[in-house]
Amino acid sequence: KNEVEQSPQNLTAQEGEFITINCSYSVGISALHWLQQHPGGGIVSLFMLSSGKKKHGRLIATINIQEKHSSLHITASHPRDSAVYICAVLMDSNYQLIWGAGTKLIIKP
Amino acid sequence: ETGVTQTPRHLVMGMTNKKSLKCEQHLGHNAMYWYKQSAKKPLELMFVYNFKEQTENNSVPSRFSPECPNSSHLFLHLHTLQPEDSALYLCASSHDGSGNTIYFGEGSWLTVV
């Protein structure tokens, strides 16, 4: 079992839908990252959070430390949101990043 | 534009070739990383340099050889690679190695034939 599990692995939705991507982890962490990878390969950091909730535009990230779970939400989804969304956790023991396998999101017009 | 630039973006090399990937960051960061991303697998950390010193080598085969001449530049020297080494190689940087926000380059797509 991976230390960081993302679900779903693949998600296809219609433009305008509310999207939720989940990340569960099994190690002690000091922070969790959400990143976005477009088909060209480049990765962009979306959020780094250690508690509560952060919002940036149509993106919202939440984390529940007790339940070892985080969610990334996209409101009013758009085809340009199509990408792979990756969760990574920063271990509190050695500052190593453990990566999830990613969720491939396709938003259809 | 993330401030981390990788070249080349695409590279095709034979198993007997020697080539290098280059990464440059303009963010004033002190930590730089090489990651390998294979299809449908999580990113694999290969090397970490913190203040130009290599602090992490995740059991990477010796056919991959990193070089960090200064805190702004990172190279990955490649020789006698195998077809299974074909992947996306991503360079990243952060302020230091303690888990601050990481900034990634666009990646170098490597195909070994």
JSON list of C-alpha atoms in Angstrom, two decimals:
[
{"chain": "A", "resi": 1, "resn": "LYS", "atom": "CA", "xyz": [0.00, 0.00, 0.00]},
{"chain": "A", "resi": 2, "resn": "ASN", "atom": "CA", "xyz": [1.35, 3.42, -0.95]},
{"chain": "A", "resi": 3, "resn": "GLU", "atom": "CA", "xyz": [1.83, 5.94, 1.80]},
{"chain": "A", "resi": 4, "resn": "VAL", "atom": "CA", "xyz": [-0.10, 8.51, -0.26]},
{"chain": "A", "resi": 5, "resn": "GLU", "atom": "CA", "xyz": [-3.24, 7.42, -2.05]},
{"chain": "A", "resi": 6, "resn": "GLN", "atom": "CA", "xyz": [-5.22, 9.59, -4.41]},
{"chain": "A", "resi": 7, "resn": "SER", "atom": "CA", "xyz": [-8.72, 9.03, -5.67]},
{"chain": "A", "resi": 8, "resn": "PRO", "atom": "CA", "xyz": [-10.05, 8.85, -8.21]},
{"chain": "A", "resi": 9, "resn": "GLN", "atom": "CA", "xyz": [-7.21, 7.93, -10.56]},
{"chain": "A", "resi": 10, "resn": "ASN", "atom": "CA", "xyz": [-9.15, 9.32, -13.50]},
{"chain": "A", "resi": 11, "resn": "LEU", "atom": "CA", "xyz": [-12.04, 11.75, -13.58]},
{"chain": "A", "resi": 12, "resn": "THR", "atom": "CA", "xyz": [-14.01, 13.05, -16.55]},
{"chain": "A", "resi": 13, "resn": "ALA", "atom": "CA", "xyz": [-16.63, 15.74, -16.01]},
{"chain": "A", "resi": 14, "resn": "GLN", "atom": "CA", "xyz": [-18.61, 18.33, -17.90]},
{"chain": "A", "resi": 15, "resn": "GLU", "atom": "CA", "xyz": [-17.70, 21.99, -17.89]},
{"chain": "A", "resi": 16, "resn": "GLY", "atom": "CA", "xyz": [-19.21, 23.75, -14.90]},
{"chain": "A", "resi": 17, "resn": "GLU", "atom": "CA", "xyz": [-19.25, 20.74, -12.59]},
{"chain": "A", "resi": 18, "resn": "PHE", "atom": "CA", "xyz": [-17.88, 20.86, -9.07]},
{"chain": "A", "resi": 19, "resn": "ILE", "atom": "CA", "xyz": [-14.81, 18.65, -8.85]},
{"chain": "A", "resi": 20, "resn": "THR", "atom": "CA", "xyz": [-13.36, 16.90, -5.81]},
{"chain": "A", "resi": 21, "resn": "ILE", "atom": "CA", "xyz": [-10.07, 15.04, -5.74]},
{"chain": "A", "resi": 22, "resn": "ASN", "atom": "CA", "xyz": [-9.06, 13.20, -2.58]},
{"chain": "A", "resi": 23, "resn": "CYS", "atom": "CA", "xyz": [-5.73, 12.41, -0.97]},
{"chain": "A", "resi": 24, "resn": "SER", "atom": "CA", "xyz": [-5.21, 10.09, 2.00]},
{"chain": "A", "resi": 25, "resn": "TYR", "atom": "CA", "xyz": [-1.90, 9.44, 3.67]},
{"chain": "A", "resi": 26, "resn": "SER", "atom": "CA", "xyz": [-0.61, 7.14, 6.36]},
{"chain": "A", "resi": 27, "resn": "VAL", "atom": "CA", "xyz": [2.48, 8.93, 7.68]},
{"chain": "A", "resi": 28, "resn": "GLY", "atom": "CA", "xyz": [3.00, 11.84, 10.03]},
{"chain": "A", "resi": 29, "resn": "ILE", "atom": "CA", "xyz": [3.33, 15.01, 8.03]},
{"chain": "A", "resi": 30, "resn": "SER", "atom": "CA", "xyz": [4.24, 18.62, 8.54]},
{"chain": "A", "resi": 31, "resn": "ALA", "atom": "CA", "xyz": [2.64, 19.84, 5.31]},
{"chain": "A", "resi": 32, "resn": "LEU", "atom": "CA", "xyz": [0.78, 18.69, 2.23]},
{"chain": "A", "resi": 33, "resn": "HIS", "atom": "CA", "xyz": [1.21, 19.96, -1.30]},
{"chain": "A", "resi": 34, "resn": "TRP", "atom": "CA", "xyz": [-1.24, 20.01, -4.18]},
{"chain": "A", "resi": 35, "resn": "LEU", "atom": "CA", "xyz": [0.33, 20.40, -7.60]},
{"chain": "A", "resi": 36, "resn": "GLN", "atom": "CA", "xyz": [-0.93, 20.55, -11.16]},
{"chain": "A", "resi": 37, "resn": "GLN", "atom": "CA", "xyz": [0.80, 18.94, -14.13]},
{"chain": "A", "resi": 38, "resn": "HIS", "atom": "CA", "xyz": [-0.26, 19.86, -17.66]},
{"chain": "A", "resi": 39, "resn": "PRO", "atom": "CA", "xyz": [0.23, 17.49, -20.63]},
{"chain": "A", "resi": 40, "resn": "GLY", "atom": "CA", "xyz": [3.45, 19.26, -21.62]},
{"chain": "A", "resi": 41, "resn": "GLY", "atom": "CA", "xyz": [5.02, 18.03, -18.40]},
{"chain": "A", "resi": 42, "resn": "GLY", "atom": "CA", "xyz": [5.54, 21.16, -16.31]},
{"chain": "A", "resi": 43, "resn": "ILE", "atom": "CA", "xyz": [4.37, 21.01, -12.70]},
{"chain": "A", "resi": 44, "resn": "VAL", "atom": "CA", "xyz": [2.93, 23.99, -10.87]},
{"chain": "A", "resi": 45, "resn": "SER", "atom": "CA", "xyz": [2.51, 24.18, -7.13]},
{"chain": "A", "resi": 46, "resn": "LEU", "atom": "CA", "xyz": [-1.10, 25.04, -6.23]},
{"chain": "A", "resi": 47, "resn": "PHE", "atom": "CA", "xyz": [-1.18, 24.88, -2.45]},
{"chain": "A", "resi": 48, "resn": "MET", "atom": "CA", "xyz": [0.94, 24.00, 0.52]},
{"chain": "A", "resi": 49, "resn": "LEU", "atom": "CA", "xyz": [-1.13, 23.56, 3.66]},
{"chain": "A", "resi": 50, "resn": "SER", "atom": "CA", "xyz": [-0.73, 22.14, 7.13]},
{"chain": "A", "resi": 51, "resn": "SER", "atom": "CA", "xyz": [-4.18, 22.79, 8.55]},
{"chain": "A", "resi": 52, "resn": "GLY", "atom": "CA", "xyz": [-7.63, 24.04, 7.64]},
{"chain": "A", "resi": 53, "resn": "LYS", "atom": "CA", "xyz": [-8.41, 25.37, 4.24]},
{"chain": "A", "resi": 54, "resn": "LYS", "atom": "CA", "xyz": [-6.92, 27.53, 1.52]},
{"chain": "A", "resi": 55, "resn": "LYS", "atom": "CA", "xyz": [-8.61, 29.14, -1.46]},
{"chain": "A", "resi": 56, "resn": "HIS", "atom": "CA", "xyz": [-7.17, 30.51, -4.67]},
{"chain": "A", "resi": 57, "resn": "GLY", "atom": "CA", "xyz": [-9.62, 31.55, -7.34]},
{"chain": "A", "resi": 58, "resn": "ARG", "atom": "CA", "xyz": [-11.81, 28.56, -8.15]},
{"chain": "A", "resi": 59, "resn": "LEU", "atom": "CA", "xyz": [-9.54, 26.16, -6.29]},
{"chain": "A", "resi": 60, "resn": "ILE", "atom": "CA", "xyz": [-10.04, 25.18, -2.67]},
{"chain": "A", "resi": 61, "resn": "ALA", "atom": "CA", "xyz": [-7.85, 22.82, -0.68]},
{"chain": "A", "resi": 62, "resn": "THR", "atom": "CA", "xyz": [-8.76, 21.40, 2.71]},
{"chain": "A", "resi": 63, "resn": "ILE", "atom": "CA", "xyz": [-6.90, 19.17, 5.10]},
{"chain": "A", "resi": 64, "resn": "ASN", "atom": "CA", "xyz": [-7.97, 17.16, 8.13]},
{"chain": "A", "resi": 65, "resn": "ILE", "atom": "CA", "xyz": [-4.84, 16.23, 10.06]},
{"chain": "A", "resi": 66, "resn": "GLN", "atom": "CA", "xyz": [-6.66, 13.87, 12.45]},
{"chain": "A", "resi": 67, "resn": "GLU", "atom": "CA", "xyz": [-8.17, 11.90, 9.60]},
{"chain": "A", "resi": 68, "resn": "LYS", "atom": "CA", "xyz": [-5.00, 12.14, 7.46]},
{"chain": "A", "resi": 69, "resn": "HIS", "atom": "CA", "xyz": [-7.02, 13.32, 4.51]},
{"chain": "A", "resi": 70, "resn": "SER", "atom": "CA", "xyz": [-7.03, 16.26, 2.12]},
{"chain": "A", "resi": 71, "resn": "SER", "atom": "CA", "xyz": [-9.31, 17.31, -0.70]},
{"chain": "A", "resi": 72, "resn": "LEU", "atom": "CA", "xyz": [-8.85, 19.58, -3.67]},
{"chain": "A", "resi": 73, "resn": "HIS", "atom": "CA", "xyz": [-12.01, 21.16, -5.01]},
{"chain": "A", "resi": 74, "resn": "ILE", "atom": "CA", "xyz": [-12.53, 22.98, -8.28]},
{"chain": "A", "resi": 75, "resn": "THR", "atom": "CA", "xyz": [-15.67, 25.09, -8.63]},
{"chain": "A", "resi": 76, "resn": "ALA", "atom": "CA", "xyz": [-17.19, 25.96, -12.02]},
{"chain": "A", "resi": 77, "resn": "SER", "atom": "CA", "xyz": [-14.73, 23.65, -13.78]},
{"chain": "A", "resi": 78, "resn": "HIS", "atom": "CA", "xyz": [-13.42, 24.61, -17.20]},
{"chain": "A", "resi": 79, "resn": "PRO", "atom": "CA", "xyz": [-11.67, 22.63, -19.95]},
{"chain": "A", "resi": 80, "resn": "ARG", "atom": "CA", "xyz": [-8.43, 24.47, -19.14]},
{"chain": "A", "resi": 81, "resn": "ASP", "atom": "CA", "xyz": [-8.52, 22.77, -15.72]},
{"chain": "A", "resi": 82, "resn": "SER", "atom": "CA", "xyz": [-7.79, 19.48, -17.50]},
{"chain": "A", "resi": 83, "resn": "ALA", "atom": "CA", "xyz": [-4.52, 18.25, -16.06]},
{"chain": "A", "resi": 84, "resn": "VAL", "atom": "CA", "xyz": [-3.05, 15.75, -13.64]},
{"chain": "A", "resi": 85, "resn": "TYR", "atom": "CA", "xyz": [-3.43, 16.82, -10.01]},
{"chain": "A", "resi": 86, "resn": "ILE", "atom": "CA", "xyz": [-0.81, 15.49, -7.65]},
{"chain": "A", "resi": 87, "resn": "CYS", "atom": "CA", "xyz": [-0.81, 15.31, -3.88]},
{"chain": "A", "resi": 88, "resn": "ALA", "atom": "CA", "xyz": [2.50, 15.16, -2.03]},
{"chain": "A", "resi": 89, "resn": "VAL", "atom": "CA", "xyz": [3.09, 15.03, 1.71]},
{"chain": "A", "resi": 90, "resn": "LEU", "atom": "CA", "xyz": [6.09, 16.33, 3.58]},
{"chain": "A", "resi": 91, "resn": "MET", "atom": "CA", "xyz": [7.06, 13.82, 6.24]},
{"chain": "A", "resi": 92, "resn": "ASP", "atom": "CA", "xyz": [7.58, 15.37, 9.65]},
{"chain": "A", "resi": 93, "resn": "SER", "atom": "CA", "xyz": [10.39, 12.94, 10.47]},
{"chain": "A", "resi": 94, "resn": "ASN", "atom": "CA", "xyz": [12.84, 13.73, 7.70]},
{"chain": "A", "resi": 95, "resn": "TYR", "atom": "CA", "xyz": [11.28, 16.40, 5.44]},
{"chain": "A", "resi": 96, "resn": "GLN", "atom": "CA", "xyz": [11.05, 13.93, 2.58]},
{"chain": "A", "resi": 97, "resn": "LEU", "atom": "CA", "xyz": [8.25, 14.40, 0.08]},
{"chain": "A", "resi": 98, "resn": "ILE", "atom": "CA", "xyz": [6.10, 11.37, -0.62]},
{"chain": "A", "resi": 99, "resn": "TRP", "atom": "CA", "xyz": [4.15, 11.64, -3.85]},
{"chain": "A", "resi": 100, "resn": "GLY", "atom": "CA", "xyz": [0.76, 10.35, -4.85]},
{"chain": "A", "resi": 101, "resn": "ALA", "atom": "CA", "xyz": [0.30, 8.82, -8.30]},
{"chain": "A", "resi": 102, "resn": "GLY", "atom": "CA", "xyz": [-1.87, 11.70, -9.47]},
{"chain": "A", "resi": 103, "resn": "THR", "atom": "CA", "xyz": [-5.46, 12.14, -10.62]},
{"chain": "A", "resi": 104, "resn": "LYS", "atom": "CA", "xyz": [-6.01, 12.73, -14.30]},
{"chain": "A", "resi": 105, "resn": "LEU", "atom": "CA", "xyz": [-8.85, 15.21, -14.76]},
{"chain": "A", "resi": 106, "resn": "ILE", "atom": "CA", "xyz": [-10.57, 15.87, -18.08]},
{"chain": "A", "resi": 107, "resn": "ILE", "atom": "CA", "xyz": [-13.19, 18.58, -18.31]},
{"chain": "A", "resi": 108, "resn": "LYS", "atom": "CA", "xyz": [-15.33, 18.36, -21.43]},
{"chain": "A", "resi": 109, "resn": "PRO", "atom": "CA", "xyz": [-16.89, 21.51, -22.94]},
{"chain": "B", "resi": 1, "resn": "GLU", "atom": "CA", "xyz": [7.13, 30.65, -16.16]},
{"chain": "B", "resi": 2, "resn": "THR", "atom": "CA", "xyz": [8.16, 29.16, -12.83]},
{"chain": "B", "resi": 3, "resn": "GLY", "atom": "CA", "xyz": [11.71, 30.48, -12.71]},
{"chain": "B", "resi": 4, "resn": "VAL", "atom": "CA", "xyz": [13.16, 27.02, -13.29]},
{"chain": "B", "resi": 5, "resn": "THR", "atom": "CA", "xyz": [14.37, 26.32, -16.82]},
{"chain": "B", "resi": 6, "resn": "GLN", "atom": "CA", "xyz": [15.28, 22.92, -18.18]},
{"chain": "B", "resi": 7, "resn": "THR", "atom": "CA", "xyz": [17.06, 22.08, -21.41]},
{"chain": "B", "resi": 8, "resn": "PRO", "atom": "CA", "xyz": [16.67, 20.24, -23.63]},
{"chain": "B", "resi": 9, "resn": "ARG", "atom": "CA", "xyz": [12.90, 19.74, -23.48]},
{"chain": "B", "resi": 10, "resn": "HIS", "atom": "CA", "xyz": [13.17, 16.59, -25.57]},
{"chain": "B", "resi": 11, "resn": "LEU", "atom": "CA", "xyz": [16.09, 14.23, -26.01]},
{"chain": "B", "resi": 12, "resn": "VAL", "atom": "CA", "xyz": [16.45, 10.99, -27.91]},
{"chain": "B", "resi": 13, "resn": "MET", "atom": "CA", "xyz": [19.65, 9.08, -27.27]},
{"chain": "B", "resi": 14, "resn": "GLY", "atom": "CA", "xyz": [21.14, 5.72, -28.04]},
{"chain": "B", "resi": 15, "resn": "MET", "atom": "CA", "xyz": [22.25, 3.36, -25.31]},
{"chain": "B", "resi": 16, "resn": "THR", "atom": "CA", "xyz": [25.91, 4.12, -25.99]},
{"chain": "B", "resi": 17, "resn": "ASN", "atom": "CA", "xyz": [25.56, 7.91, -26.04]},
{"chain": "B", "resi": 18, "resn": "LYS", "atom": "CA", "xyz": [26.58, 10.40, -23.39]},
{"chain": "B", "resi": 19, "resn": "LYS", "atom": "CA", "xyz": [24.35, 13.41, -22.91]},
{"chain": "B", "resi": 20, "resn": "SER", "atom": "CA", "xyz": [23.46, 15.89, -20.20]},
{"chain": "B", "resi": 21, "resn": "LEU", "atom": "CA", "xyz": [20.30, 17.54, -18.95]},
{"chain": "B", "resi": 22, "resn": "LYS", "atom": "CA", "xyz": [20.60, 21.07, -17.66]},
{"chain": "B", "resi": 23, "resn": "CYS", "atom": "CA", "xyz": [18.57, 22.95, -15.09]},
{"chain": "B", "resi": 24, "resn": "GLU", "atom": "CA", "xyz": [18.84, 26.58, -14.13]},
{"chain": "B", "resi": 25, "resn": "GLN", "atom": "CA", "xyz": [16.84, 28.47, -11.50]},
{"chain": "B", "resi": 26, "resn": "HIS", "atom": "CA", "xyz": [16.53, 32.23, -11.16]},
{"chain": "B", "resi": 27, "resn": "LEU", "atom": "CA", "xyz": [14.79, 32.24, -7.79]},
{"chain": "B", "resi": 28, "resn": "GLY", "atom": "CA", "xyz": [17.72, 32.51, -5.44]},
{"chain": "B", "resi": 29, "resn": "HIS", "atom": "CA", "xyz": [16.93, 29.08, -4.01]},
{"chain": "B", "resi": 30, "resn": "ASN", "atom": "CA", "xyz": [19.47, 26.93, -2.24]},
{"chain": "B", "resi": 31, "resn": "ALA", "atom": "CA", "xyz": [18.00, 23.47, -2.83]},
{"chain": "B", "resi": 32, "resn": "MET", "atom": "CA", "xyz": [17.68, 21.76, -6.20]},
{"chain": "B", "resi": 33, "resn": "TYR", "atom": "CA", "xyz": [16.24, 18.37, -7.08]},
{"chain": "B", "resi": 34, "resn": "TRP", "atom": "CA", "xyz": [16.10, 15.85, -9.89]},
{"chain": "B", "resi": 35, "resn": "TYR", "atom": "CA", "xyz": [12.96, 13.75, -10.17]},
{"chain": "B", "resi": 36, "resn": "LYS", "atom": "CA", "xyz": [12.08, 10.95, -12.57]},
{"chain": "B", "resi": 37, "resn": "GLN", "atom": "CA", "xyz": [8.49, 10.51, -13.69]},
{"chain": "B", "resi": 38, "resn": "SER", "atom": "CA", "xyz": [7.59, 7.30, -15.48]},
{"chain": "B", "resi": 39, "resn": "ALA", "atom": "CA", "xyz": [4.18, 6.62, -16.95]},
{"chain": "B", "resi": 40, "resn": "LYS", "atom": "CA", "xyz": [1.46, 6.20, -14.32]},
{"chain": "B", "resi": 41, "resn": "LYS", "atom": "CA", "xyz": [3.92, 6.18, -11.43]},
{"chain": "B", "resi": 42, "resn": "PRO", "atom": "CA", "xyz": [4.46, 8.74, -8.67]},
{"chain": "B", "resi": 43, "resn": "LEU", "atom": "CA", "xyz": [7.42, 11.05, -9.01]},
{"chain": "B", "resi": 44, "resn": "GLU", "atom": "CA", "xyz": [10.65, 9.42, -7.89]},
{"chain": "B", "resi": 45, "resn": "LEU", "atom": "CA", "xyz": [13.19, 11.58, -6.15]},
{"chain": "B", "resi": 46, "resn": "MET", "atom": "CA", "xyz": [16.64, 10.95, -7.61]},
{"chain": "B", "resi": 47, "resn": "PHE", "atom": "CA", "xyz": [18.99, 13.55, -6.15]},
{"chain": "B", "resi": 48, "resn": "VAL", "atom": "CA", "xyz": [18.86, 16.52, -3.81]},
{"chain": "B", "resi": 49, "resn": "TYR", "atom": "CA", "xyz": [21.44, 19.26, -3.54]},
{"chain": "B", "resi": 50, "resn": "ASN", "atom": "CA", "xyz": [21.22, 21.66, -0.62]},
{"chain": "B", "resi": 51, "resn": "PHE", "atom": "CA", "xyz": [23.66, 24.57, -0.66]},
{"chain": "B", "resi": 52, "resn": "LYS", "atom": "CA", "xyz": [25.54, 22.78, -3.48]},
{"chain": "B", "resi": 53, "resn": "GLU", "atom": "CA", "xyz": [26.07, 19.67, -1.37]},
{"chain": "B", "resi": 54, "resn": "GLN", "atom": "CA", "xyz": [24.42, 16.43, -2.37]},
{"chain": "B", "resi": 55, "resn": "THR", "atom": "CA", "xyz": [22.18, 15.43, 0.51]},
{"chain": "B", "resi": 56, "resn": "GLU", "atom": "CA", "xyz": [20.13, 12.71, -1.10]},
{"chain": "B", "resi": 57, "resn": "ASN", "atom": "CA", "xyz": [20.84, 9.94, -3.57]},
{"chain": "B", "resi": 58, "resn": "ASN", "atom": "CA", "xyz": [17.91, 7.59, -3.74]},
{"chain": "B", "resi": 59, "resn": "SER", "atom": "CA", "xyz": [19.77, 4.46, -4.90]},
{"chain": "B", "resi": 60, "resn": "VAL", "atom": "CA", "xyz": [20.05, 5.85, -8.39]},
{"chain": "B", "resi": 61, "resn": "PRO", "atom": "CA", "xyz": [22.15, 3.78, -10.84]},
{"chain": "B", "resi": 62, "resn": "SER", "atom": "CA", "xyz": [25.59, 5.18, -11.56]},
{"chain": "B", "resi": 63, "resn": "ARG", "atom": "CA", "xyz": [24.68, 5.73, -15.21]},
{"chain": "B", "resi": 64, "resn": "PHE", "atom": "CA", "xyz": [23.00, 8.89, -13.87]},
{"chain": "B", "resi": 65, "resn": "SER", "atom": "CA", "xyz": [25.54, 11.36, -12.54]},
{"chain": "B", "resi": 66, "resn": "PRO", "atom": "CA", "xyz": [24.47, 14.72, -11.06]},
{"chain": "B", "resi": 67, "resn": "GLU", "atom": "CA", "xyz": [26.55, 17.85, -10.92]},
{"chain": "B", "resi": 68, "resn": "CYS", "atom": "CA", "xyz": [25.81, 21.07, -9.07]},
{"chain": "B", "resi": 69, "resn": "PRO", "atom": "CA", "xyz": [28.50, 23.65, -9.84]},
{"chain": "B", "resi": 70, "resn": "ASN", "atom": "CA", "xyz": [26.62, 26.44, -8.04]},
{"chain": "B", "resi": 71, "resn": "SER", "atom": "CA", "xyz": [23.27, 26.94, -6.36]},
{"chain": "B", "resi": 72, "resn": "SER", "atom": "CA", "xyz": [21.65, 28.12, -9.60]},
{"chain": "B", "resi": 73, "resn": "HIS", "atom": "CA", "xyz": [22.65, 25.26, -11.89]},
{"chain": "B", "resi": 74, "resn": "LEU", "atom": "CA", "xyz": [22.10, 21.54, -11.79]},
{"chain": "B", "resi": 75, "resn": "PHE", "atom": "CA", "xyz": [23.09, 18.97, -14.39]},
{"chain": "B", "resi": 76, "resn": "LEU", "atom": "CA", "xyz": [22.22, 15.34, -14.88]},
{"chain": "B", "resi": 77, "resn": "HIS", "atom": "CA", "xyz": [24.85, 13.53, -16.90]},
{"chain": "B", "resi": 78, "resn": "LEU", "atom": "CA", "xyz": [23.61, 10.45, -18.72]},
{"chain": "B", "resi": 79, "resn": "HIS", "atom": "CA", "xyz": [25.68, 7.56, -20.10]},
{"chain": "B", "resi": 80, "resn": "THR", "atom": "CA", "xyz": [24.99, 4.01, -21.23]},
{"chain": "B", "resi": 81, "resn": "LEU", "atom": "CA", "xyz": [21.31, 4.35, -20.40]},
{"chain": "B", "resi": 82, "resn": "GLN", "atom": "CA", "xyz": [18.74, 1.61, -20.85]},
{"chain": "B", "resi": 83, "resn": "PRO", "atom": "CA", "xyz": [15.38, 1.85, -22.64]},
{"chain": "B", "resi": 84, "resn": "GLU", "atom": "CA", "xyz": [13.62, 1.63, -19.26]},
{"chain": "B", "resi": 85, "resn": "ASP", "atom": "CA", "xyz": [15.27, 4.94, -18.36]},
{"chain": "B", "resi": 86, "resn": "SER", "atom": "CA", "xyz": [12.96, 6.64, -20.85]},
{"chain": "B", "resi": 87, "resn": "ALA", "atom": "CA", "xyz": [10.87, 9.04, -18.79]},
{"chain": "B", "resi": 88, "resn": "LEU", "atom": "CA", "xyz": [10.22, 12.65, -17.95]},
{"chain": "B", "resi": 89, "resn": "TYR", "atom": "CA", "xyz": [13.02, 14.12, -15.87]},
{"chain": "B", "resi": 90, "resn": "LEU", "atom": "CA", "xyz": [11.97, 17.05, -13.76]},
{"chain": "B", "resi": 91, "resn": "CYS", "atom": "CA", "xyz": [14.18, 19.56, -12.05]},
{"chain": "B", "resi": 92, "resn": "ALA", "atom": "CA", "xyz": [12.89, 21.52, -9.09]},
{"chain": "B", "resi": 93, "resn": "SER", "atom": "CA", "xyz": [14.12, 24.05, -6.58]},
{"chain": "B", "resi": 94, "resn": "SER", "atom": "CA", "xyz": [13.08, 25.37, -3.20]},
{"chain": "B", "resi": 95, "resn": "HIS", "atom": "CA", "xyz": [14.35, 27.93, -0.75]},
{"chain": "B", "resi": 96, "resn": "ASP", "atom": "CA", "xyz": [16.07, 25.20, 1.23]},
{"chain": "B", "resi": 97, "resn": "GLY", "atom": "CA", "xyz": [15.64, 21.48, 1.69]},
{"chain": "B", "resi": 98, "resn": "SER", "atom": "CA", "xyz": [13.12, 21.66, 4.52]},
{"chain": "B", "resi": 99, "resn": "GLY", "atom": "CA", "xyz": [9.97, 21.34, 2.48]},
{"chain": "B", "resi": 100, "resn": "ASN", "atom": "CA", "xyz": [9.12, 24.87, 1.41]},
{"chain": "B", "resi": 101, "resn": "THR", "atom": "CA", "xyz": [7.09, 25.31, -1.73]},
{"chain": "B", "resi": 102, "resn": "ILE", "atom": "CA", "xyz": [8.82, 23.58, -4.60]},
{"chain": "B", "resi": 103, "resn": "TYR", "atom": "CA", "xyz": [9.07, 25.11, -8.04]},
{"chain": "B", "resi": 104, "resn": "PHE", "atom": "CA", "xyz": [9.37, 22.77, -11.00]},
{"chain": "B", "resi": 105, "resn": "GLY", "atom": "CA", "xyz": [10.82, 23.13, -14.44]},
{"chain": "B", "resi": 106, "resn": "GLU", "atom": "CA", "xyz": [8.91, 22.04, -17.54]},
{"chain": "B", "resi": 107, "resn": "GLY", "atom": "CA", "xyz": [10.78, 18.75, -17.63]},
{"chain": "B", "resi": 108, "resn": "SER", "atom": "CA", "xyz": [12.98, 16.99, -20.14]},
{"chain": "B", "resi": 109, "resn": "TRP", "atom": "CA", "xyz": [11.38, 14.13, -22.05]},
{"chain": "B", "resi": 110, "resn": "LEU", "atom": "CA", "xyz": [14.04, 11.46, -22.51]},
{"chain": "B", "resi": 111, "resn": "THR", "atom": "CA", "xyz": [13.73, 8.55, -24.91]},
{"chain": "B", "resi": 112, "resn": "VAL", "atom": "CA", "xyz": [16.45, 5.91, -24.94]},
{"chain": "B", "resi": 113, "resn": "VAL", "atom": "CA", "xyz": [16.55, 3.83, -28.11]}
]
